[in-house]
Tab-separated table of C-alpha atoms in Angstrom:
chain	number	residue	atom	x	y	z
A	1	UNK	CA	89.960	100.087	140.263
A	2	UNK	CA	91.273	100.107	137.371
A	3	UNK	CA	90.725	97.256	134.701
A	4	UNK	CA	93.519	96.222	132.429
A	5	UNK	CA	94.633	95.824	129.868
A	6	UNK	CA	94.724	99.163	129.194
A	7	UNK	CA	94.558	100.426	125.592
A	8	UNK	CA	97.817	102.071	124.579
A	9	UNK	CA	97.685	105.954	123.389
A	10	UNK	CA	99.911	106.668	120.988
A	11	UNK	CA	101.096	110.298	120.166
A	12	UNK	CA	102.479	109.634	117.063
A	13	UNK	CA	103.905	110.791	113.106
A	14	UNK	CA	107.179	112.030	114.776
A	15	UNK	CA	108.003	110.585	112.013
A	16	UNK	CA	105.026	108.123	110.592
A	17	UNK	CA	107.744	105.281	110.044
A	18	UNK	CA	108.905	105.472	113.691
A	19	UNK	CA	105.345	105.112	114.574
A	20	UNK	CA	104.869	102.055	112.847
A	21	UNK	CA	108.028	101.000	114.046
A	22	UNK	CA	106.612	101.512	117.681
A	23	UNK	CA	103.346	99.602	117.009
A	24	UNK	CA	105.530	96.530	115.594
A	25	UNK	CA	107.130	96.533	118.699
A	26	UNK	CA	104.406	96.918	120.661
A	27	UNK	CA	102.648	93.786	118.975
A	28	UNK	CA	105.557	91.853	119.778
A	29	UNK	CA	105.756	92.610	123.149
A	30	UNK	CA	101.845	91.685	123.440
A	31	UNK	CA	102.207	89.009	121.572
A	32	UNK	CA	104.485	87.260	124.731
A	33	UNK	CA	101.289	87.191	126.653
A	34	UNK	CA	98.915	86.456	124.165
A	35	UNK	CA	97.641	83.037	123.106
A	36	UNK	CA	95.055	84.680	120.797
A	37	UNK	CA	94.479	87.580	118.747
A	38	UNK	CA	92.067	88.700	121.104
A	39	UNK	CA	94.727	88.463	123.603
A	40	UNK	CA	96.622	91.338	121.916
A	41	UNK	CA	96.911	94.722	123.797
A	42	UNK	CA	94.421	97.688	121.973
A	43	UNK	CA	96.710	100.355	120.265
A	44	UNK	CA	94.701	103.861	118.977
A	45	UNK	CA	97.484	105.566	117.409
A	46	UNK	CA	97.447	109.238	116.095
A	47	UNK	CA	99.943	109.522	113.406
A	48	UNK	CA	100.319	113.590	112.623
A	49	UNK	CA	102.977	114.299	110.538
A	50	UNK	CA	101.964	117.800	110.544
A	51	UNK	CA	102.922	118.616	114.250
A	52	UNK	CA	105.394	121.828	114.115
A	53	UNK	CA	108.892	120.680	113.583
A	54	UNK	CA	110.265	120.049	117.463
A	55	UNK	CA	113.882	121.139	116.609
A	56	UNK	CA	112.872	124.262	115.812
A	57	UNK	CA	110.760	124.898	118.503
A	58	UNK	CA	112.841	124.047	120.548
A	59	UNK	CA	115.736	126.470	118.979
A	60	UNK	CA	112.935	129.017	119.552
A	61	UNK	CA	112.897	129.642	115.150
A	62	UNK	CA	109.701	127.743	114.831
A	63	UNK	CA	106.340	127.341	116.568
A	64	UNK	CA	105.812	125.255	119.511
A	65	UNK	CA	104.269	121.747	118.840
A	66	UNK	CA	102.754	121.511	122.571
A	67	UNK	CA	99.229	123.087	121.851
A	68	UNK	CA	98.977	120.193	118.844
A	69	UNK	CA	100.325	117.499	121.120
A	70	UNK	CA	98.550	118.242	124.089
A	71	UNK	CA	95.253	117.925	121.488
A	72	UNK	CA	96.402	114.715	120.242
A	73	UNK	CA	96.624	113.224	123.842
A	74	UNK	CA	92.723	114.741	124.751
A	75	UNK	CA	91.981	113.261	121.424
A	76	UNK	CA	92.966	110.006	122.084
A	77	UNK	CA	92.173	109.609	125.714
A	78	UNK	CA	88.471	110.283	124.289
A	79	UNK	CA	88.886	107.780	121.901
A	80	UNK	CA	89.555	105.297	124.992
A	81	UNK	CA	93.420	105.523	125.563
A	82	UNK	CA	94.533	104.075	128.840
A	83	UNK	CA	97.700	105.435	129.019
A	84	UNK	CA	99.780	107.457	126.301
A	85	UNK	CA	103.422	107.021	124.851
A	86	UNK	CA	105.073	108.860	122.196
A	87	UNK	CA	107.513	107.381	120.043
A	88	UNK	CA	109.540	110.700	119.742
A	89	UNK	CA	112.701	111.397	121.926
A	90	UNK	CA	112.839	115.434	120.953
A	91	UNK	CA	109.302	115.914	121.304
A	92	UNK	CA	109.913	114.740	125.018
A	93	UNK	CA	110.541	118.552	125.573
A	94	UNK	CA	106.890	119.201	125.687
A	95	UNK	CA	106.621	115.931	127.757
A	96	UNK	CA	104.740	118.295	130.547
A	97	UNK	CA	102.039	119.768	127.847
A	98	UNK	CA	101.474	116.160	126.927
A	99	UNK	CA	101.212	115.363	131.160
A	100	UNK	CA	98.894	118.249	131.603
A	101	UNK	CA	96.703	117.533	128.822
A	102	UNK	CA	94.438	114.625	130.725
A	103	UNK	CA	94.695	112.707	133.818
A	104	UNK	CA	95.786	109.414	131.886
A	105	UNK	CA	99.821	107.656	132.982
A	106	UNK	CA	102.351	109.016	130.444
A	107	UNK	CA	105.224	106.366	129.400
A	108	UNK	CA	108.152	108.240	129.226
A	109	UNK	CA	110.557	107.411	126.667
A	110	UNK	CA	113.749	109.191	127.769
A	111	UNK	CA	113.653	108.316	131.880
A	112	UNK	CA	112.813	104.178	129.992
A	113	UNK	CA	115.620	104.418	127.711
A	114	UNK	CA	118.069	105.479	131.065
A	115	UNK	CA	116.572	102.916	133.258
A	116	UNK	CA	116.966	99.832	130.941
A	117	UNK	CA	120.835	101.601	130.427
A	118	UNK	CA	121.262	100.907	134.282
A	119	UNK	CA	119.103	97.722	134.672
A	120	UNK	CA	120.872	95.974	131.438
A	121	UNK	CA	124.314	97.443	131.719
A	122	UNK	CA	124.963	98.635	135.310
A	123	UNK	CA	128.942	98.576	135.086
A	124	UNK	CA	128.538	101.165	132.218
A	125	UNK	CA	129.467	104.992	132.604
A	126	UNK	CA	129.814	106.425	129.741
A	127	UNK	CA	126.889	106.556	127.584
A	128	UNK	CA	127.063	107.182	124.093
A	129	UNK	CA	123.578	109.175	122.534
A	130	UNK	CA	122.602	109.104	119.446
A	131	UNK	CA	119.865	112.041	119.634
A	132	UNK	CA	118.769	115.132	116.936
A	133	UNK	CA	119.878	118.794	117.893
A	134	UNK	CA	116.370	119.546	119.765
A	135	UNK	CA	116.930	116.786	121.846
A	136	UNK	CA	120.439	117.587	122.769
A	137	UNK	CA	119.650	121.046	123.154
A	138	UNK	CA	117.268	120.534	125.553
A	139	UNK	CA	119.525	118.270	127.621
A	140	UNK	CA	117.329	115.397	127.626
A	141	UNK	CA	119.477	112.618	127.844
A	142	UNK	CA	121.999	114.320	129.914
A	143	UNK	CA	119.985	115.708	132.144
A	144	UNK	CA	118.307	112.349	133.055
A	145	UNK	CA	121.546	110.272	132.566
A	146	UNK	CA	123.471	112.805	134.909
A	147	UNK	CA	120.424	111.830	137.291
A	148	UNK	CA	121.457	108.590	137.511
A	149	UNK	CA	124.808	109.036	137.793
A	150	UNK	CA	125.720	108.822	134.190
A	151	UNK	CA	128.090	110.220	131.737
A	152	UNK	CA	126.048	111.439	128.665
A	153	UNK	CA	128.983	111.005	125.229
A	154	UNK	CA	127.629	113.363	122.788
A	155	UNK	CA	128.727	114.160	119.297
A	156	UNK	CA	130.670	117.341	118.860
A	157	UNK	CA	129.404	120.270	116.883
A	158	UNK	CA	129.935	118.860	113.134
A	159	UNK	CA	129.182	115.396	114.100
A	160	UNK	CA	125.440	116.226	115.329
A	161	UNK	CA	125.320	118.444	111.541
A	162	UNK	CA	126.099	115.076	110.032
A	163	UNK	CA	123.630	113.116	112.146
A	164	UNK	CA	120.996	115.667	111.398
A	165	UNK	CA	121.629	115.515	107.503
A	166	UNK	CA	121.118	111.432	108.277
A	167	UNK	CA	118.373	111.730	109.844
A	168	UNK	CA	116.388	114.037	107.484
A	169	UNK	CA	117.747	111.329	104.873
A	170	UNK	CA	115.844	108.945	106.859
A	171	UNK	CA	112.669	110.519	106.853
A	172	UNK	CA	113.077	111.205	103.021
A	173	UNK	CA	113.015	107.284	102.724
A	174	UNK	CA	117.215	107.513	101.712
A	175	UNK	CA	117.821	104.776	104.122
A	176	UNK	CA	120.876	103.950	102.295
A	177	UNK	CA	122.914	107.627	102.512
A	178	UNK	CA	121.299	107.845	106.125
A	179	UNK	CA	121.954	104.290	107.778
A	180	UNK	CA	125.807	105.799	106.530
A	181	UNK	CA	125.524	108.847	108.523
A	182	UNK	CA	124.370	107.485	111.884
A	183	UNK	CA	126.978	104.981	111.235
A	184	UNK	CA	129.685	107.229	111.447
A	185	UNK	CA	128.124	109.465	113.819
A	186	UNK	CA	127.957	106.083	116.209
A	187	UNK	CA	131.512	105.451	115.556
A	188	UNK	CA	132.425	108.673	116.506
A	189	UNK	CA	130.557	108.226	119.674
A	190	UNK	CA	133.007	105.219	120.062
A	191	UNK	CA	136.159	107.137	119.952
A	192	UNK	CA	134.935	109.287	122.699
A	193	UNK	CA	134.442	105.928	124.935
A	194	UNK	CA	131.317	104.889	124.450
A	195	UNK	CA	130.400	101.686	126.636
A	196	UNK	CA	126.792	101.821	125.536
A	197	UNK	CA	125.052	103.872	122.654
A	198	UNK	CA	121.561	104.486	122.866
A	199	UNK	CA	118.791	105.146	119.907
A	200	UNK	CA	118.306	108.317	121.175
A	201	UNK	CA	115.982	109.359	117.796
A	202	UNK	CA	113.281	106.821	116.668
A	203	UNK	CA	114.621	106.678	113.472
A	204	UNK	CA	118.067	105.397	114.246
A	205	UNK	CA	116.470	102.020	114.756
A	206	UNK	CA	114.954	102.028	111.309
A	207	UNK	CA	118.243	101.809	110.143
A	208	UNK	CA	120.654	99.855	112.918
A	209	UNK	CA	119.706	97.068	115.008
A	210	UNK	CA	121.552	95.903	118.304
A	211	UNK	CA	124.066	93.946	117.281
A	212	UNK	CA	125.394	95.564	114.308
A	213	UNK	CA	128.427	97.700	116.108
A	214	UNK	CA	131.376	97.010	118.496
A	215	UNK	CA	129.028	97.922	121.602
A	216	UNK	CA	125.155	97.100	122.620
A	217	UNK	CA	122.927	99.621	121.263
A	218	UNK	CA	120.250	100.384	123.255
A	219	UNK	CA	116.701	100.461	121.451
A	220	UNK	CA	114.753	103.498	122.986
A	221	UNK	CA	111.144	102.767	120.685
A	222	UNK	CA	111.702	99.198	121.976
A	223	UNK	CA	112.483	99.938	125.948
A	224	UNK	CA	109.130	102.547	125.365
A	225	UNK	CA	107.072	99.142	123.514
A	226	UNK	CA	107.998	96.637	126.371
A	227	UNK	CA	107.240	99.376	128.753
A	228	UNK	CA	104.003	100.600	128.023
A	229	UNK	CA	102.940	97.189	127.512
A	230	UNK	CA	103.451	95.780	131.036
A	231	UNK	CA	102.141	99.144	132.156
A	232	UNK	CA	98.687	98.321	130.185
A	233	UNK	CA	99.086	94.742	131.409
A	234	UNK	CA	99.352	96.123	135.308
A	235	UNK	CA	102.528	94.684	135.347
A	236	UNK	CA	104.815	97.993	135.362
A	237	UNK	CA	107.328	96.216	138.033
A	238	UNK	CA	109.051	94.104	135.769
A	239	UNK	CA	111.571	95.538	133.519
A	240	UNK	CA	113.454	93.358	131.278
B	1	UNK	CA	84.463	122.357	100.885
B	2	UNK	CA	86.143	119.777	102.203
B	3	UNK	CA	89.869	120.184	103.201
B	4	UNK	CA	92.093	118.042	101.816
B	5	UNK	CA	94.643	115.661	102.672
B	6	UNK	CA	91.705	114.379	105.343
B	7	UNK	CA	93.187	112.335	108.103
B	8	UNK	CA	92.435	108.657	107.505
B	9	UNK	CA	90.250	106.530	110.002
B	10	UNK	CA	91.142	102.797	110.277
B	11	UNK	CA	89.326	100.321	111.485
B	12	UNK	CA	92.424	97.808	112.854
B	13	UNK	CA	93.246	95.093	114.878
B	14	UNK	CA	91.828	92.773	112.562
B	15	UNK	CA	95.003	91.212	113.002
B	16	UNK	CA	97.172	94.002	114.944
B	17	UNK	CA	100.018	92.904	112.144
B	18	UNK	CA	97.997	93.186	109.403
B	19	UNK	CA	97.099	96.880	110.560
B	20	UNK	CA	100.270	97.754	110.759
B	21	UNK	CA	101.269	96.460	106.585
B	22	UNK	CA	98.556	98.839	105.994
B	23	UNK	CA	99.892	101.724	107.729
B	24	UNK	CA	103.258	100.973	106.125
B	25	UNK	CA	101.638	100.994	103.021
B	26	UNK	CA	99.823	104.070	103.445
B	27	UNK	CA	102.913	105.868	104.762
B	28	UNK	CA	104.690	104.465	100.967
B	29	UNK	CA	101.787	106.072	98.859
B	30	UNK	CA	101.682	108.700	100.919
B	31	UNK	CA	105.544	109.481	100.399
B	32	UNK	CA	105.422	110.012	96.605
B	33	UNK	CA	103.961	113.187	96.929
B	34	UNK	CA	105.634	114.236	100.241
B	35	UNK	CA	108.387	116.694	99.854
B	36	UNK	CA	108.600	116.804	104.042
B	37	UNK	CA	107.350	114.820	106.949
B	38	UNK	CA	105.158	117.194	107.395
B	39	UNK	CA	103.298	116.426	103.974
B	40	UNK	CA	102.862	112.641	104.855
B	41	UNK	CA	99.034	112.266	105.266
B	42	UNK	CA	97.742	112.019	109.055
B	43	UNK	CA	96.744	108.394	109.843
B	44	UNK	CA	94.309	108.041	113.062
B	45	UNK	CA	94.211	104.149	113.661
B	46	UNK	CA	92.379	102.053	115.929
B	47	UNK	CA	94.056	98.629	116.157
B	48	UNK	CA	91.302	96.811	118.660
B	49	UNK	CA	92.261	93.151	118.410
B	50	UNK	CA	89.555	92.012	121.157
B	51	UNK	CA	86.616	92.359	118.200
B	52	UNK	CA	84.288	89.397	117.914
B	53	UNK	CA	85.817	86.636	114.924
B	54	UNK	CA	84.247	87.508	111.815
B	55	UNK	CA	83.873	84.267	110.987
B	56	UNK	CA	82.512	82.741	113.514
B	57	UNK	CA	79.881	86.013	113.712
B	58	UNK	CA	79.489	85.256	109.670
B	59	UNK	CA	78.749	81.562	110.714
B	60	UNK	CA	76.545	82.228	113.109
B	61	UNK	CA	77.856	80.408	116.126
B	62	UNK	CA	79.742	83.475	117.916
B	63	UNK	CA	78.528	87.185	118.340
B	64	UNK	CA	78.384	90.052	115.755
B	65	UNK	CA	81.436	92.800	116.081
B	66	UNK	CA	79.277	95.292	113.982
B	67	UNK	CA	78.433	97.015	117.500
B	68	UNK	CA	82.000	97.432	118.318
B	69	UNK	CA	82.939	98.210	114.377
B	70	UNK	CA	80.334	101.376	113.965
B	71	UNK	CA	81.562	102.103	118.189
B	72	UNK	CA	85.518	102.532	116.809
B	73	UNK	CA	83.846	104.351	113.574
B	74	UNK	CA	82.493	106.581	115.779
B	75	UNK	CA	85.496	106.930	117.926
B	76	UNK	CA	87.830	108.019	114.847
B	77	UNK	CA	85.097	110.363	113.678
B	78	UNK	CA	85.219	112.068	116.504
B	79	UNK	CA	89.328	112.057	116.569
B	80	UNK	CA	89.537	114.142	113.447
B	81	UNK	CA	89.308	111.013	110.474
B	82	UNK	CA	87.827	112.466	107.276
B	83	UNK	CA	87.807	109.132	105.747
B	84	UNK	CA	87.606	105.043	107.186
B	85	UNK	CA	88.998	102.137	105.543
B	86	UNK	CA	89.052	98.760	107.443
B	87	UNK	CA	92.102	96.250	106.372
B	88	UNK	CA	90.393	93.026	107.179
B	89	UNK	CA	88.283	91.421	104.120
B	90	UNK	CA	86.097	89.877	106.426
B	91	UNK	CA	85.119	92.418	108.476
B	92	UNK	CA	83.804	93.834	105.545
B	93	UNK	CA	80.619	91.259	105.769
B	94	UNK	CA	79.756	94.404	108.591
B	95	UNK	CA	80.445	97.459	105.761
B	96	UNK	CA	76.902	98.539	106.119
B	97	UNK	CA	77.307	98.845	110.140
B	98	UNK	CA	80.828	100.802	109.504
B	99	UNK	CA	79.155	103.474	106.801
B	100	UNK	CA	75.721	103.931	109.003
B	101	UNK	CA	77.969	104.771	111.991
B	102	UNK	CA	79.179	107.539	110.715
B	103	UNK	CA	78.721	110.660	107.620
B	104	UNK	CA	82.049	109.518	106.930
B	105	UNK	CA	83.230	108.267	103.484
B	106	UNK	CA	84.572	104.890	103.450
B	107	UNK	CA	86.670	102.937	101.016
B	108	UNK	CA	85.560	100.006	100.529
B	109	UNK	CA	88.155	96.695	100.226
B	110	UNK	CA	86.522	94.292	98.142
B	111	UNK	CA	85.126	96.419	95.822
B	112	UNK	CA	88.654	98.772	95.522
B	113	UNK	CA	90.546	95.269	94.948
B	114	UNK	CA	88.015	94.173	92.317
B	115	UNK	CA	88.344	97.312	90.559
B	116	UNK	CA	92.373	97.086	90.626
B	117	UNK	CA	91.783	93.867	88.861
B	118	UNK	CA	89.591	94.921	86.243
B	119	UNK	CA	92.259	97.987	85.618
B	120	UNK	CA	95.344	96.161	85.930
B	121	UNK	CA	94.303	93.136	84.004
B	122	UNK	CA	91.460	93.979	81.805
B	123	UNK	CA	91.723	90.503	80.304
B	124	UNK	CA	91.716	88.138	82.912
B	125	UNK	CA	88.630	86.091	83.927
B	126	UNK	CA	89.045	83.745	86.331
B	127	UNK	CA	90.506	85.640	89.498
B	128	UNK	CA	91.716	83.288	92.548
B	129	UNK	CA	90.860	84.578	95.924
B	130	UNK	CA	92.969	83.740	98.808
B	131	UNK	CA	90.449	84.696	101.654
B	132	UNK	CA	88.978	83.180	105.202
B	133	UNK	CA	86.523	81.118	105.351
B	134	UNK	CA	84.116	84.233	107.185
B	135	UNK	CA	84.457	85.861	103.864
B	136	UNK	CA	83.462	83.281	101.476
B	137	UNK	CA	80.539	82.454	103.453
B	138	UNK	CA	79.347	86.116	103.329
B	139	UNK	CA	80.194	85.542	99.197
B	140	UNK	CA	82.101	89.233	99.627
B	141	UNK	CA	84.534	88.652	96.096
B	142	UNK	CA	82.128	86.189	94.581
B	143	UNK	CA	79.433	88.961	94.658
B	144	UNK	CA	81.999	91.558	93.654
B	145	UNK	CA	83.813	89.547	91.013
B	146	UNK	CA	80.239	88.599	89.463
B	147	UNK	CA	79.391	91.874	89.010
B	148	UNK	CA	82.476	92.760	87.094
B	149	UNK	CA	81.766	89.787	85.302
B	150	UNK	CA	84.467	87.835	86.165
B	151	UNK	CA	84.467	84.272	87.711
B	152	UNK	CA	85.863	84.049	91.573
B	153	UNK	CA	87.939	80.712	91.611
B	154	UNK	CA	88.152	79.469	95.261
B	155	UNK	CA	89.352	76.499	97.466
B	156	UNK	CA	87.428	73.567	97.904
B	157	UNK	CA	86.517	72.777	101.482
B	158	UNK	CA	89.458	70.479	102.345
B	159	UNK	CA	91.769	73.513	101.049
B	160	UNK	CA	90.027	76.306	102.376
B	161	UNK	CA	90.482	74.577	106.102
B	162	UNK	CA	93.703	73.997	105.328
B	163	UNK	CA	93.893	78.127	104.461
B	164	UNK	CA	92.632	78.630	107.749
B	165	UNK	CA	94.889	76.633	109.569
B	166	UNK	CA	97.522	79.154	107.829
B	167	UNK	CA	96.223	82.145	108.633
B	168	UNK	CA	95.686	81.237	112.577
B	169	UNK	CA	99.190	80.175	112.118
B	170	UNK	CA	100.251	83.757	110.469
B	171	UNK	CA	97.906	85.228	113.230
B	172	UNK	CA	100.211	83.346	115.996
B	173	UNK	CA	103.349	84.313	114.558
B	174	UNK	CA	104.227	81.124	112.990
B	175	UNK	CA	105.093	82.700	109.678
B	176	UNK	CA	107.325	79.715	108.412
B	177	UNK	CA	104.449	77.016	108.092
B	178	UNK	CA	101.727	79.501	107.842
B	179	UNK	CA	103.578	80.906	104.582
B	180	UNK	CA	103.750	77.182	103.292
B	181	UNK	CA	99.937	76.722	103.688
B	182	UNK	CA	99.245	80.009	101.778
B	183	UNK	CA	101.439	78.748	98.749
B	184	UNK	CA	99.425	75.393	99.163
B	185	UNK	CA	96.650	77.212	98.756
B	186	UNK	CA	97.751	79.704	95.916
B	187	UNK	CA	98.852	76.747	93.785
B	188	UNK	CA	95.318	75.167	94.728
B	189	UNK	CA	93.689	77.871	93.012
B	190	UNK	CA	96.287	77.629	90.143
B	191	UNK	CA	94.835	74.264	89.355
B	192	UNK	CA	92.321	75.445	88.778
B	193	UNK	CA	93.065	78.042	86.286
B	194	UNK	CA	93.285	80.792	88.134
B	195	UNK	CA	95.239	83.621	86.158
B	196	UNK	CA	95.470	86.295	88.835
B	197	UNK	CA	95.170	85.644	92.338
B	198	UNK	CA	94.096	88.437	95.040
B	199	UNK	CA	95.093	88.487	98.551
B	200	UNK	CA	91.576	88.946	99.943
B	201	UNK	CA	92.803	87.587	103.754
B	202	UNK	CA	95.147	90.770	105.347
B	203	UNK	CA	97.643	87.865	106.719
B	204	UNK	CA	98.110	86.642	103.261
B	205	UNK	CA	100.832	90.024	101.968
B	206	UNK	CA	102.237	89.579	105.398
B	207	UNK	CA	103.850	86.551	104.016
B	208	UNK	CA	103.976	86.436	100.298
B	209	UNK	CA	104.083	89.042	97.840
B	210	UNK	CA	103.658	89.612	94.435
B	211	UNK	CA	106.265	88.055	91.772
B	212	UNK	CA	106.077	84.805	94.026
B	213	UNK	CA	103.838	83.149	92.427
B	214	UNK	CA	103.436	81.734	88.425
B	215	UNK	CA	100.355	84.694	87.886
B	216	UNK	CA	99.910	88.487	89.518
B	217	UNK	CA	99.556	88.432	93.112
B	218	UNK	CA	96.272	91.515	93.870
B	219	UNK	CA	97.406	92.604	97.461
B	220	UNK	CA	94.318	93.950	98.050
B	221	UNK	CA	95.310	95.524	101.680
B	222	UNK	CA	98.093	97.583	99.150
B	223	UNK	CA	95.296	98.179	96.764
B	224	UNK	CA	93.423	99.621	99.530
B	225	UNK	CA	96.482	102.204	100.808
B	226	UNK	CA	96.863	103.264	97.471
B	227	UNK	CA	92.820	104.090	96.967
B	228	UNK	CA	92.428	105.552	100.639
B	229	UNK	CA	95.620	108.160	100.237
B	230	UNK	CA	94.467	108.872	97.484
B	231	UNK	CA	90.897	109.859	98.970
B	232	UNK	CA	92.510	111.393	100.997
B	233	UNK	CA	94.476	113.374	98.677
B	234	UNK	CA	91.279	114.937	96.748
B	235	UNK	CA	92.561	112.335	93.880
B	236	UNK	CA	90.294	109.851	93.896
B	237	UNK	CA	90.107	109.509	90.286
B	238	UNK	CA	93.531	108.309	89.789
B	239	UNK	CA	93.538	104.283	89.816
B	240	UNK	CA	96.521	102.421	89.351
């Protein structure tokens, strides 16, 4: 038997802001069920910002970051990790490294993000997705979204250049000149008939909240929070 | 030799939300001398919120979390940390625990924050402290402060349980009045002639910063960030 709650793994510094980012969610999602701090679900987080650069890997120009992510995920189910999430879309191309790496449940982000797409939205078809070149280029989104029946909206060729530029911005701290750039590449996810866009890269939520354009934006780091916390809590069935 | 930047240990939880402030704050140090992500210093963090209260362990009337404090020391050791810091003021009542658990070096809060004082403001004497009642009993900045010979200037008893009302408020999420009972308390401490005030409670910089009040604010969970990158770093010479 297994006694919960569970503390939450996190494979993390993909980048270290959408880590933190991750965590705050995560506390507010705990919070719901917590009348004390002691209430609060256990987080051991392993920021590594050093972890080989996933869109080139994945391009096959750089080295592969599984070996250092399938160490992080032995490291922290040693440290007591429960189960494991990481608050990286691209780096979901190594998901299977990450799997093999212990025994413990993996959270994971991209087959979340599409489930709370058909559970929130279920008239929507077309699905606007907001992801870096690794992540496109190893179908991620439109593999799983084709799964479920889905139309995966993509940007074109310059577009995802202009996202890319945004999101290095991002990482640099240049939140104005980036927020800009994913901006635009949204609104050119629009013109293609968007019904839906989802934060396909944890840094697009750094910079636009749901809310802020003509259609819901769906928070991936936030679908991942809220479901890795019921998962520690034993209550994986519910999805909001 | 040791290899530097080491990955930094911390000791969280202590709240969840005040471990996370610190991580954002270590993340902002550690960006000024980051050219890419992959500079950022590595961040292993342990954010256990189900640790004994410090200050009713302090007071004697609930159980000691130094067990559970050397047990997570341990834990991050053996993760790859290089260096621990623990952003909780009153935890530190349990610093000898935390350095026998462990070869590890550890940067210490109280005595980091004092020292920012006695750089930044070489001619101030009597220094406010904004910190739980768990802290004050174990006489953490009082000590520290005498030793630097300056004078600690503190709340009286019917102001220091009015502080703690705050921070269980802060702690709960209840930012609005919990922020209202810091300033209470900050302009307490002003009264009394206070001419710098230090955050010495992690909730307090979750709700007021410095420039909000009539004298320098010390956020002592920033101070720590600072002195723990640089650590870190191989700069540990380098106060600001």
């Amino acid at each position: 038997m297994t006694d919960h709650p569970l503390a939450i793994g996190v494979l993390g510094g993909m980048g270290p802001a959408a880590t933190i980012d991750f965590m705050a969610k995560v506390l507010r999602h705990s919070q719901r069920g917590a009348a004390r701090e002691q209430d609060n679900v256990r987080v051991i987080a392993d920021s590594n910002p050093a972890l080989p650069d996933r869109n080139a890997a994945i391009a096959g120009t750089g080295p592969s970051p599984a070996p250092a992510l399938a160490a992080m995920a032995r490291g922290l189910a040693a440290a007591g990790a429960g189960v494991l999430a990481m608050p990286c879309n691209a780096a979901h191309a190594f998901a299977d490294a990450v799997r093999a790496a212990t025994p413990l449940p993996f959270v994971h982000l991209i087959d979340e993000a599409v489930a709370a797409v058909r559970r929130r939205h279920p008239e929507a078809r077309r699905i606007g997705v907001l992801a870096v070149a690794g992540a496109a280029e190893a179908k991620l989104y439109e593999r799983a979204l084709d799964a479920a029946g889905l139309t995966a909206v993509t940007p074109d060729d310059a577009a995802r250049a202009a996202f890319m530029d945004a999101i290095w911005q991002i990482k640099r701290g240049e939140l104005d000149v980036g927020t800009a750039g994913v901006r635009a590449t949204a609104h050119h996810l629009l013109d293609q008939g968007a019904e839906i866009i989802i934060a396909g890269c944890t840094e697009v939520p750094l910079v636009i909240a749901d809310g802020e354009l003509p259609v819901p934006l769906i928070d991936a780091t936030d679908v991942l929070a809220e479901r890795t916390v019921a998962y520690a809590r034993g209550e994986w069935g519910r999805g909001a």
